[in-house]
Coordinates of C-alpha atoms and ligand atoms in Angstrom, one line a residue:
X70 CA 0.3 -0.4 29.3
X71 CA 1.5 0.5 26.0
X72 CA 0.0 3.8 24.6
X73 CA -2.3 3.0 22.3
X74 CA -3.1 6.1 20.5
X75 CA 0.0 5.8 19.0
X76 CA -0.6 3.1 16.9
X77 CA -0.9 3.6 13.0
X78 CA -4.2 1.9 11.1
X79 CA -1.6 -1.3 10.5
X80 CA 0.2 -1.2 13.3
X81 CA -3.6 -1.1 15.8
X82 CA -4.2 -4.3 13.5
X83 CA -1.1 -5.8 14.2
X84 CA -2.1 -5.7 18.0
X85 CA -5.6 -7.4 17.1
X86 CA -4.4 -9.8 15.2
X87 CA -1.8 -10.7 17.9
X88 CA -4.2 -10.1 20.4
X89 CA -1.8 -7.9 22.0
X90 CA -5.0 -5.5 22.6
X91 CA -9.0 -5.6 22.4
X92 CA -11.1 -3.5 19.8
X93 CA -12.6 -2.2 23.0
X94 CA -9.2 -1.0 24.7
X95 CA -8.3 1.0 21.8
X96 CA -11.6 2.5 22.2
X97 CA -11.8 3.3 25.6
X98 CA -8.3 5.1 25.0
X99 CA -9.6 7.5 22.3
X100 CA -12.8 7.8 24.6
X101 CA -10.1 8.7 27.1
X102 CA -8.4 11.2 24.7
X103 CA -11.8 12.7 23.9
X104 CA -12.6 13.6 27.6
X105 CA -8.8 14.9 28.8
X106 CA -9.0 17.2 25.0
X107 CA -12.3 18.1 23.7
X108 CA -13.4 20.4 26.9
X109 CA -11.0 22.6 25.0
X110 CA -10.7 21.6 21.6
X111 CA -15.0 21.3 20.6
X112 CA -13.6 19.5 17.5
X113 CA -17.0 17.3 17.9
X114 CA -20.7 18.0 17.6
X115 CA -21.4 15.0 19.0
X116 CA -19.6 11.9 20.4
X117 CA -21.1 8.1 20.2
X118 CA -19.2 6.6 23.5
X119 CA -21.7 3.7 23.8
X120 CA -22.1 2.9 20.9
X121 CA -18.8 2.9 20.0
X122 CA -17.7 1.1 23.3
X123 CA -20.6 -1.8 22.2
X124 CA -19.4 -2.0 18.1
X125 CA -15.9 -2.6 19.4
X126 CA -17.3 -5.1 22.2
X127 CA -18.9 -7.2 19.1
X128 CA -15.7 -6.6 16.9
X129 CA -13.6 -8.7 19.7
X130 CA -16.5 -11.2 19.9
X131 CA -16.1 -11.8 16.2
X132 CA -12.5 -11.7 16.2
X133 CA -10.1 -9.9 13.8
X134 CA -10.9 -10.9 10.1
X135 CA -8.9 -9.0 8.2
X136 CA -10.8 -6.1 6.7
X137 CA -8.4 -3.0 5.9
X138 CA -10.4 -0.4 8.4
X139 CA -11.4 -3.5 11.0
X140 CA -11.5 -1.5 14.7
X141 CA -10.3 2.1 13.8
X142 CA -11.8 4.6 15.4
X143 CA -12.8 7.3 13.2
X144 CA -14.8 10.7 13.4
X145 CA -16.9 12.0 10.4
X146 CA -17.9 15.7 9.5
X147 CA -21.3 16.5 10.7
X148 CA -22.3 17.1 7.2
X149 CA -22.4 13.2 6.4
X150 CA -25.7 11.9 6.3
X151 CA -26.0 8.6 9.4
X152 CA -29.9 7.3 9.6
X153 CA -31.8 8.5 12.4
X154 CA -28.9 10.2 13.4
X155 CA -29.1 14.1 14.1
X156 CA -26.9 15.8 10.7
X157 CA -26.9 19.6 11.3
X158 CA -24.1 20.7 9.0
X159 CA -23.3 23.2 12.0
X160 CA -26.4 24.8 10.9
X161 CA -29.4 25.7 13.0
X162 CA -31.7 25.3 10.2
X163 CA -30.7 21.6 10.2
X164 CA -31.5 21.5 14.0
X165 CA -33.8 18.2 14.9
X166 CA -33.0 16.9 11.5
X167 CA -32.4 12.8 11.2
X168 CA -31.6 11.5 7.9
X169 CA -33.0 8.4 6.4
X170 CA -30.5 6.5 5.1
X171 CA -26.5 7.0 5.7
X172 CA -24.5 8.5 3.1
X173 CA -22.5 6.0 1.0
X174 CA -19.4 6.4 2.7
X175 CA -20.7 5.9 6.0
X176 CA -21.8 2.3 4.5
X177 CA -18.3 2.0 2.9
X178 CA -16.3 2.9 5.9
X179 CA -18.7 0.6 8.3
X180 CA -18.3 -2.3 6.0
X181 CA -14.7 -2.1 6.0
X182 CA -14.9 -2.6 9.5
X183 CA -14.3 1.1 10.6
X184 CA -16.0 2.1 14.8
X185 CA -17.4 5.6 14.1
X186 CA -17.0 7.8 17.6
X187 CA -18.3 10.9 16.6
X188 CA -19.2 13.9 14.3
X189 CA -17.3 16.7 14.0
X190 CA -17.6 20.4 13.5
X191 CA -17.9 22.4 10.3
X192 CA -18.3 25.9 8.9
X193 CA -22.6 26.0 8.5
X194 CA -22.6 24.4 5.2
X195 CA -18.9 24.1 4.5
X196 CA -18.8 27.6 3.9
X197 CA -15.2 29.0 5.2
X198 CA -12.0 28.1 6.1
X199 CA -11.6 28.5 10.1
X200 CA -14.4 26.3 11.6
X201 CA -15.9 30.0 13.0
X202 CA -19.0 29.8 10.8
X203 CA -20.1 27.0 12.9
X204 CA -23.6 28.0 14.1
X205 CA -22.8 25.5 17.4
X206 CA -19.3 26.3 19.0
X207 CA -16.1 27.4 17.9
X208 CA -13.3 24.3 17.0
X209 CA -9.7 25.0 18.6
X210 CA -6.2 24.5 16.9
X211 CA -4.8 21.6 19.3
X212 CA -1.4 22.6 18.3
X213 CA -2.0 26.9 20.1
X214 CA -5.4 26.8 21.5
X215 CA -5.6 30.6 20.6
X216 CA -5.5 29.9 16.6
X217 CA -8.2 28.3 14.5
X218 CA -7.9 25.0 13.1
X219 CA -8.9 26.2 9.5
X220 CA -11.9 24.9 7.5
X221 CA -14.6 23.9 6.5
X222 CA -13.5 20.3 8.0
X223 CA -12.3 21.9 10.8
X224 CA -13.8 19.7 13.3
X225 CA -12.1 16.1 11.5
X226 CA -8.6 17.7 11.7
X227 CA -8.6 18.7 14.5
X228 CA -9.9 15.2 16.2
X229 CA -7.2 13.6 14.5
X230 CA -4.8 16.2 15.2
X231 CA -5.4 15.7 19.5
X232 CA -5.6 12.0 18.6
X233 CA -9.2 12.3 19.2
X234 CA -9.7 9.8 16.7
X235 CA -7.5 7.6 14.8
X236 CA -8.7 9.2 11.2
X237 CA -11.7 10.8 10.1
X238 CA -13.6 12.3 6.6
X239 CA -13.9 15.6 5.4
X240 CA -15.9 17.2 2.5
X241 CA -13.6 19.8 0.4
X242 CA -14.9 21.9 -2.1
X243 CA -12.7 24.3 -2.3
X244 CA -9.7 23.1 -0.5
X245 CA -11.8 22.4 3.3
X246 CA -9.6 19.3 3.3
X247 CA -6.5 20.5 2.7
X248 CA -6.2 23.6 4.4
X249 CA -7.4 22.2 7.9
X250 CA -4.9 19.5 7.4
X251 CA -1.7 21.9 6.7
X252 CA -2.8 23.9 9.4
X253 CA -3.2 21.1 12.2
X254 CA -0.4 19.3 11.0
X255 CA -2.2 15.9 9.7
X256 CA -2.3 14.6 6.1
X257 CA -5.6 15.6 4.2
X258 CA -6.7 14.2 0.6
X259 CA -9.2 14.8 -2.0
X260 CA -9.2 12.7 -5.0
X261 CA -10.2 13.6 -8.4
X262 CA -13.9 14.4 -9.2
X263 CA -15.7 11.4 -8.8
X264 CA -13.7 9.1 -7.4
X265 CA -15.6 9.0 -4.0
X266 CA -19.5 9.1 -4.3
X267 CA -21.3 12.0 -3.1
X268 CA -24.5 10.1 -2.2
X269 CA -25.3 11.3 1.2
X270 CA -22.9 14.1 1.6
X271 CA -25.4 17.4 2.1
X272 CA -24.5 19.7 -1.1
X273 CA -22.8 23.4 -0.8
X274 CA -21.8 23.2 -4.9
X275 CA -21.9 20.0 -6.7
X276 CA -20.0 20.2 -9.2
X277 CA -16.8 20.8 -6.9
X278 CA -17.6 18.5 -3.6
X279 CA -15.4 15.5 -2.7
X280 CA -15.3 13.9 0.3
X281 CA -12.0 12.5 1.3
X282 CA -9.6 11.3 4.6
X283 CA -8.0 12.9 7.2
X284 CA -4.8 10.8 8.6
X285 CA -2.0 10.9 10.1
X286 CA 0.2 9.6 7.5
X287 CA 0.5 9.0 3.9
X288 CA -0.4 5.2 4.2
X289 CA -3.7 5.3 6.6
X290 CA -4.8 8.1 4.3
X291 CA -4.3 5.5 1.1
X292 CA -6.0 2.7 3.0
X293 CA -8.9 5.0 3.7
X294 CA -9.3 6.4 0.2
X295 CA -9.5 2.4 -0.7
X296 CA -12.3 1.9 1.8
X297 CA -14.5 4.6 0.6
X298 CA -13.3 5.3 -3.3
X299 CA -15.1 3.4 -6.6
X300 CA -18.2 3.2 -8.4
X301 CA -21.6 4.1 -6.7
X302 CA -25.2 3.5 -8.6
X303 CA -26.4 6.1 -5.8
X304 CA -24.2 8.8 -7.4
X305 CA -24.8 9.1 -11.0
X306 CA -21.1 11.6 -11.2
X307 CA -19.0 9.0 -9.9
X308 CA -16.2 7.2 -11.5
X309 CA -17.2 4.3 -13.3
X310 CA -14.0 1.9 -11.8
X311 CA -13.3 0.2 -8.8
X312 CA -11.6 1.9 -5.8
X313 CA -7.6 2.0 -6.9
X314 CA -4.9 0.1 -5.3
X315 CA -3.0 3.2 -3.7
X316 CA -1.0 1.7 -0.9
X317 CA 1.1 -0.8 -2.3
X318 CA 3.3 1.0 -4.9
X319 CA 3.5 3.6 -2.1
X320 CA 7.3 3.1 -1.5
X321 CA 8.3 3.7 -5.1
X322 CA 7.8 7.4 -4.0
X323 CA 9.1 10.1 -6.4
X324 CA 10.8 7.4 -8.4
X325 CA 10.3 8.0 -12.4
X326 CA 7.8 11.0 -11.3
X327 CA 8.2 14.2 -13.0
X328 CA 7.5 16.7 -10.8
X329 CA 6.7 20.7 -11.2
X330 CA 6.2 23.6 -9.6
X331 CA 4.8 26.9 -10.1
X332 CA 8.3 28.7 -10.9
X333 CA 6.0 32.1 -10.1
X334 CA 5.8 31.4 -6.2
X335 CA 7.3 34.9 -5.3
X336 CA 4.3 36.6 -7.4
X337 CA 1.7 35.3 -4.7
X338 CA 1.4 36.2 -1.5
X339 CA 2.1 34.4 1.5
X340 CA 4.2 34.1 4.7
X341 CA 7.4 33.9 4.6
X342 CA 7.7 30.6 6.4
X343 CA 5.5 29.1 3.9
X344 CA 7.5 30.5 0.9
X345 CA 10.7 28.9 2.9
X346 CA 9.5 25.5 2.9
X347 CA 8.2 25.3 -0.5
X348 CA 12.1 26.7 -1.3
X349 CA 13.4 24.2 0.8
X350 CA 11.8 21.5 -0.7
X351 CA 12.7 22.1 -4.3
X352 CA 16.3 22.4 -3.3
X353 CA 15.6 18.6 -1.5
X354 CA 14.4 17.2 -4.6
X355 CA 16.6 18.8 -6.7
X356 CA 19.4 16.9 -5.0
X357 CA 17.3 13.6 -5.0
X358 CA 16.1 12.1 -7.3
X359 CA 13.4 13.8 -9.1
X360 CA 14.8 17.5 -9.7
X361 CA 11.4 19.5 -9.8
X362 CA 10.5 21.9 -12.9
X363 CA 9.1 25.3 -12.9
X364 CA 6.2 26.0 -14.3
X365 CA 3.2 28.4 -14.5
X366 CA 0.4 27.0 -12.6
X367 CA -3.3 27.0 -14.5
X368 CA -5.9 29.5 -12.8
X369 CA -3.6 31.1 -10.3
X370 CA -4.8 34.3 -11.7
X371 CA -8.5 33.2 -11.8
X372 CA -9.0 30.8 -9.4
X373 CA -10.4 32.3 -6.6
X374 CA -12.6 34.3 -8.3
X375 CA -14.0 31.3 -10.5
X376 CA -14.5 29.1 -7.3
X377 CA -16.5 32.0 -5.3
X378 CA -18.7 32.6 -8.7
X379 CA -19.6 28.7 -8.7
X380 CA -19.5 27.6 -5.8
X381 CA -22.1 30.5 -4.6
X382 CA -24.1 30.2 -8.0
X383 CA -24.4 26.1 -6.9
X384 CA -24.9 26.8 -3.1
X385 CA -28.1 29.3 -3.6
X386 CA -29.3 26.5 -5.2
X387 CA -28.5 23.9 -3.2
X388 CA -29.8 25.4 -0.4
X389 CA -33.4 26.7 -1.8
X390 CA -34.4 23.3 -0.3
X391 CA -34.2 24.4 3.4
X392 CA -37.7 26.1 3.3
X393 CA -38.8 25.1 6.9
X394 CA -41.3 22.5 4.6
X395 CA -38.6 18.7 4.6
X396 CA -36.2 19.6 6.8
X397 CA -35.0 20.7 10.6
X398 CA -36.3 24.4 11.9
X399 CA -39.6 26.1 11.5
X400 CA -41.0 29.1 12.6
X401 CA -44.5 29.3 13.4
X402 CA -45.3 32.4 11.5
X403 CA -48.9 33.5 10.1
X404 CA -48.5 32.5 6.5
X405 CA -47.1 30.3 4.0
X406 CA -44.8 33.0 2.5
X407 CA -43.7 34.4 6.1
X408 CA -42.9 31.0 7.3
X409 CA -40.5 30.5 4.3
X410 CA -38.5 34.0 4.8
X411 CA -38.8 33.7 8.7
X412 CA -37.0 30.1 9.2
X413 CA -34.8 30.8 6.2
X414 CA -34.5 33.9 8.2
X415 CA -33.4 32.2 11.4
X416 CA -32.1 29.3 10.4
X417 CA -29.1 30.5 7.8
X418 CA -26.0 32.3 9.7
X419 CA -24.3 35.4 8.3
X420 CA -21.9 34.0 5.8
X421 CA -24.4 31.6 4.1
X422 CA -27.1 34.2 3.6
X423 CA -24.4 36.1 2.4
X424 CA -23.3 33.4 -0.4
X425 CA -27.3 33.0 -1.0
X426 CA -27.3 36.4 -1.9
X427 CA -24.0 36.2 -4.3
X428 CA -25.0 33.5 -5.5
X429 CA -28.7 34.4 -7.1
X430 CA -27.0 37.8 -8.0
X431 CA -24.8 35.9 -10.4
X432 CA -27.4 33.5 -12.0
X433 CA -29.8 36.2 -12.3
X434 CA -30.5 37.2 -15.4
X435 CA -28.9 40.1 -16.9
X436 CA -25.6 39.1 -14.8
X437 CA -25.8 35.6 -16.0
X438 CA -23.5 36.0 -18.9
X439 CA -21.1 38.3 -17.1
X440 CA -20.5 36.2 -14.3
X441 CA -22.0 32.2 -14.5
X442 CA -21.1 31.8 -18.1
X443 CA -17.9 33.6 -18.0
X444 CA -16.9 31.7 -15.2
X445 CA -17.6 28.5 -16.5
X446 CA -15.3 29.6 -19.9
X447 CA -12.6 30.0 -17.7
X448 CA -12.9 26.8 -15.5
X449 CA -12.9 24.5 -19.3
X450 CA -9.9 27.2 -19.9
X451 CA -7.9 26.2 -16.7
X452 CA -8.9 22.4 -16.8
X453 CA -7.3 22.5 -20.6
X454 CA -4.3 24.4 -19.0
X455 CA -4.0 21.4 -16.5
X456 CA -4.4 18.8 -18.9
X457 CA -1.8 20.0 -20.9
X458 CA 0.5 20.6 -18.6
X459 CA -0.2 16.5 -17.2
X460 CA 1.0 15.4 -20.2
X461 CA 4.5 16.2 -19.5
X462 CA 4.2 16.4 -15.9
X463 CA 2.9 14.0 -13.3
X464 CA 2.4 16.1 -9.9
X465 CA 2.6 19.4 -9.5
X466 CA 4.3 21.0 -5.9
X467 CA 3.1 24.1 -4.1
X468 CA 1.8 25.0 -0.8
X469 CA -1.5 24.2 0.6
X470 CA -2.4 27.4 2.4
X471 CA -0.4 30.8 1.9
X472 CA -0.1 30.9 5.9
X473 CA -0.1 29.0 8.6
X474 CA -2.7 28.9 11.2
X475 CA -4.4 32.7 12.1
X476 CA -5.7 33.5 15.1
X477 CA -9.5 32.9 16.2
X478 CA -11.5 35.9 15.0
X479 CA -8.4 37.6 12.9
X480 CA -10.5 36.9 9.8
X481 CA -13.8 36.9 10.8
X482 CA -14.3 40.7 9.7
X483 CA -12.5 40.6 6.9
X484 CA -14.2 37.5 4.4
X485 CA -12.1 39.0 1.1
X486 CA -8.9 37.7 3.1
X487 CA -10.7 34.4 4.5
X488 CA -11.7 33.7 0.9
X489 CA -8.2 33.9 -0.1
X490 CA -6.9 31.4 2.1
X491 CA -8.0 29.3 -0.8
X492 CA -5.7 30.4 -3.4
X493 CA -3.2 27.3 -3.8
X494 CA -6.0 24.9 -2.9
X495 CA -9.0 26.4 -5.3
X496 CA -7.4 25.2 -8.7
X497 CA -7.4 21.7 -8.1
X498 CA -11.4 21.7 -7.3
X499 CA -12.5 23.6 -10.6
X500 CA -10.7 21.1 -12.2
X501 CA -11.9 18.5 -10.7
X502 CA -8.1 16.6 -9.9
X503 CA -7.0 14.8 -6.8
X504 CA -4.5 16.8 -4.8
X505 CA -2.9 16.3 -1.0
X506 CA -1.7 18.1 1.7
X507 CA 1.5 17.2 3.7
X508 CA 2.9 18.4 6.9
X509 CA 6.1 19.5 5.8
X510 CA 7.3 21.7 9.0
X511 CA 6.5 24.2 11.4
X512 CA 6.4 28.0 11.6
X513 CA 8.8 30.0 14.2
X514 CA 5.8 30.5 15.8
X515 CA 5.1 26.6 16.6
X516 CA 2.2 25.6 13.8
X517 CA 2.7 23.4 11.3
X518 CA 3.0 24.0 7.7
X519 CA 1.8 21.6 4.5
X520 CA 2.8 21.1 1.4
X521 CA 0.4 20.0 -1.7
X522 CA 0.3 18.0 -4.5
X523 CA -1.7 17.8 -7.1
X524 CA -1.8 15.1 -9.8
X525 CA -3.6 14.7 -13.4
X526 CA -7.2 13.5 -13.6
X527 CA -7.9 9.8 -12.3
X528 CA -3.6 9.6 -11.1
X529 CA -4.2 9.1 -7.0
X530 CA -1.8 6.4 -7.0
X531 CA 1.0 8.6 -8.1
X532 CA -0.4 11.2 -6.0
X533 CA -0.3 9.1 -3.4
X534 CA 3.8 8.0 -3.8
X535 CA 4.9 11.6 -4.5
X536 CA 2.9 12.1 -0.8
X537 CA 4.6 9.5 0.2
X538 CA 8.0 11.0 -1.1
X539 CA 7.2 14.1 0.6
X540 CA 6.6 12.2 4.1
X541 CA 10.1 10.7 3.8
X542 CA 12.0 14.5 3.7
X543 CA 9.8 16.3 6.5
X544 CA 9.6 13.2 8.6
X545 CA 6.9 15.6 10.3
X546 CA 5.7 13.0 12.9
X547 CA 8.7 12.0 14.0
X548 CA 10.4 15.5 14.3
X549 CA 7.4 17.4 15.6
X550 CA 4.9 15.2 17.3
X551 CA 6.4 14.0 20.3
X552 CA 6.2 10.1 20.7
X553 CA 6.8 10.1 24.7
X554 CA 8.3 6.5 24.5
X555 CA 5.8 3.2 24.6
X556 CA 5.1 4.0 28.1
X557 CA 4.3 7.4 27.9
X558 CA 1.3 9.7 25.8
X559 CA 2.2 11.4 22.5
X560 CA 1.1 15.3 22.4
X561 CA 0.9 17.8 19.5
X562 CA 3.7 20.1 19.8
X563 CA 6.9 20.5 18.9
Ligands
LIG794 N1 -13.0 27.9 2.2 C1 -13.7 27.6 1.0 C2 -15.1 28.2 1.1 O1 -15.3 28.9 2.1 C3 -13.8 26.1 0.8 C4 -14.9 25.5 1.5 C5 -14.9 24.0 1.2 O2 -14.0 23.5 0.6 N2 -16.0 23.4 1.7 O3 -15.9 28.1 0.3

């Protein structure tokens, strides 16, 4: 029996359409994957075996028809909103919670024909950046089970990291696409502001959320964004265009692209492994085709600082909602008032009280202009930076995290260094652009390694080749992940 975890989003239709292998096979395999690697892993917060087992059943009855996600099986981050099923956001205050109506790319992703087999872990909220904020269970690094598999969207990369699932959607706000994905060596994107609706995606800070894919290469991720990018009446911020055409230009790569990178690297601080690839892969292009120049990246300086002012000032907003009144937990406590600071009390872990508290600081007033305004001056400051520097450059090159994965716990006590895990990928959410992460190699210690891109506002399709680019000098998959022959099972590891 062929392995069929192996197979790419093309490559599993090829098998349907040849019916060289059911819907339902494919599924029982990643059901199968699930059992042998999630004891460990906890990548899901829950897993929808029957009902995945009984969509794929009446996929094969129908036979395949051609739509671009028809039988993949694919997680989602437990911060997606699916009717009458339980969305906690990792948060006990969300507990008992069962939404409505399904967030729009739950629709998109179902219409295209997409099996969804289960919902994966988060920081609460989306707050952090090693999947430990989770009020539920700690997520594993399937590559070194001692190491965390970064964050927020944790949860999605690692499923599709331990071939959990075939792909799977994140939210990133602040790089909790990204930096999962570089550190469980799977390709992560987020695409500009906009370009994939919101509706239905529970809100840390507005104004810099973006749900995007979690794949395993540079073409299922473009065939995903397809399925879930373009115009939504539910979501009043979105893009007013159809979803692009990413995947068919996608082996142009680099060619005609202008690429840059921040010639500053050395200033920042990060491992030395990290530092070597980026190194390594300017010297690659340099001797290709599309010789990269240096330049100084927008908001390096400012970025983290910016993101942690707004992204806070948003979430104590976003989150006044959760008053024990609409949602999830409440206490039963002897007045109005108590009831409202008791569940909010319970309900809210350590590091989102803590961005509650950071956040009404900085909108309140007397601290309002210091902070909130001033932060917003320099976030139109950086995005005129950006746009500048897209008019004579199309993607800029630069890591995605400054190290590669850390172990459980190393961070937890120390939230300064966890918040600057987001230094490379905070930029490219205050200005609202579509950027991607890469595996590009792996650390002496064993863990992969991504690079970014980020391109100009609205330019995922030359996002999208320069990824593609990047894919065909790591070769990541077929270096590092071991494909065990057509008989045999493919493992993370190198
Ligand atoms: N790690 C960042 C934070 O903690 C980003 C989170 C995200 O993108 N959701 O806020």
């Amino acid at each position: 029996m062929t392995d069929l975890l192996q197979y790419s989003i093309e490559g599993l239709q090829g098998l349907y359409r040849g019916h060289k292998a059911s819907v339902r096979e494919v599924m029982q395999s990643y059901l199968d994957s699930i059992a042998r690697r999630e004891p460990s892993i906890k990548a899901f917060l829950q897993v929808f075996g029957e009902s995945a087992l009984k969509e794929a059943a009446a996929l094969d009855a129908k036979g395949f028809d051609g739509r671009s996600l028809y039988g993949v099986p694919m997680a989602i981050k437990d911060n997606l909103c699916t009717r009458g099923i339980p969305t906690t956001c990792a948060s006990k205050i969300l507990e008992g919670y069962r939404p409505p109506y399904n967030a729009t790319v739950v629709d998109r992703l179902r219409a295209a024909g997409a099996v969804i087999i289960g919902k994966t872990n988060l920081d609460e909220f989306a707050m952090g950046s090693s999947c430990e904020n989770s009020a539920y269970q700690i997520t594993r690094n399937p590559w070194n089970e001692a190491y965390a598999p970064g964050g927020s969207s944790g949860g999605s990369a690692a499923a599709v990291a331990a071939d959990m699932a075939l792909a799977s959607l994140g939210s990133d706000t602040g790089g909790s696409i990204r930096q999962p994905a570089s550190l469980c060596g799977v390709v992560g994107l987020k695409g500009t502001y906009g370009r994939v609706s919101r509706y239905g995606l529970v809100a840390f800070a507005s104004s810099l959320d973006q749900i995007g894919p979690f794949a395993r290469d540079v073409r299922d991720c473009a065939l995903l964004m397809e399925a879930i990018a373009g115009h939504d009446e539910h979501d009043a911020t979105t893009i007013p265009e159809p979803s692009p055409d990413l995947h068919s230009a996608l082996e142009k790569g680099f060619d005609g692209l202008r690429i840059a990178f921040p010639s500053d690297l050395g200033k920042w601080e990060m491992d030395a492994s990290v530092k070597d690839i980026a190194t390594r892969t300017i010297d690659d292009l340099a001797r290709g085709s599309a010789p990269a120049a240096g330049v100084t990246l927008p908001g390096m300086e400012m970025s983290i600082a910016t993101y942690y002012i707004l992204a806070n000032a948003e979430a104590s907003s976003n989150l006044a909602r959760y008053d024990g009144v609409k949602y999830g937990l409440r206490t039963s406590s002897k007045s109005l008032a108590d009831m409202y600071d008791e569940t909010r009390g319970a309900g809210f872990g350590e590091e989102v009280k803590r961005r509650i508290l950071l956040g009404t600081y900085v909108l309140s007033s007397g601290y309002y202009d210091a902070y909130y305004a001033k932060a917003q001056q320099v976030k139109a400051l950086i995005c005129a930076q950006f746009e500048e520097l897209f008019t004579k450059h199309d993607l800029i090159l630069l890591p995605t995290s400054p190290t590669p994965a850390f172990k459980l716990g190393e961070r937890l006590a120390d939230p300064i260094t966890m918040y600057l895990s987001d230094i490379f990928t905070t930029p490219a959410n205050i200005a609202g652009l579509p950027a991607i992460s890469v595996p590009a190699g792996l650390a002496p210690n064993g863990l992969p390694i991504g690079m970014q891109l980020i391109a100009g506002w609205g330019r995922e399709a030359k996002l999208m080749r320069g990824a593609f680019g990047l894919e065909r000098i790591y070769h990541f998959r077929e270096r590092f992940v071991r494909v065990a022959g057509s008989e045999g099972g493919r493992d993370a590891g190198a």
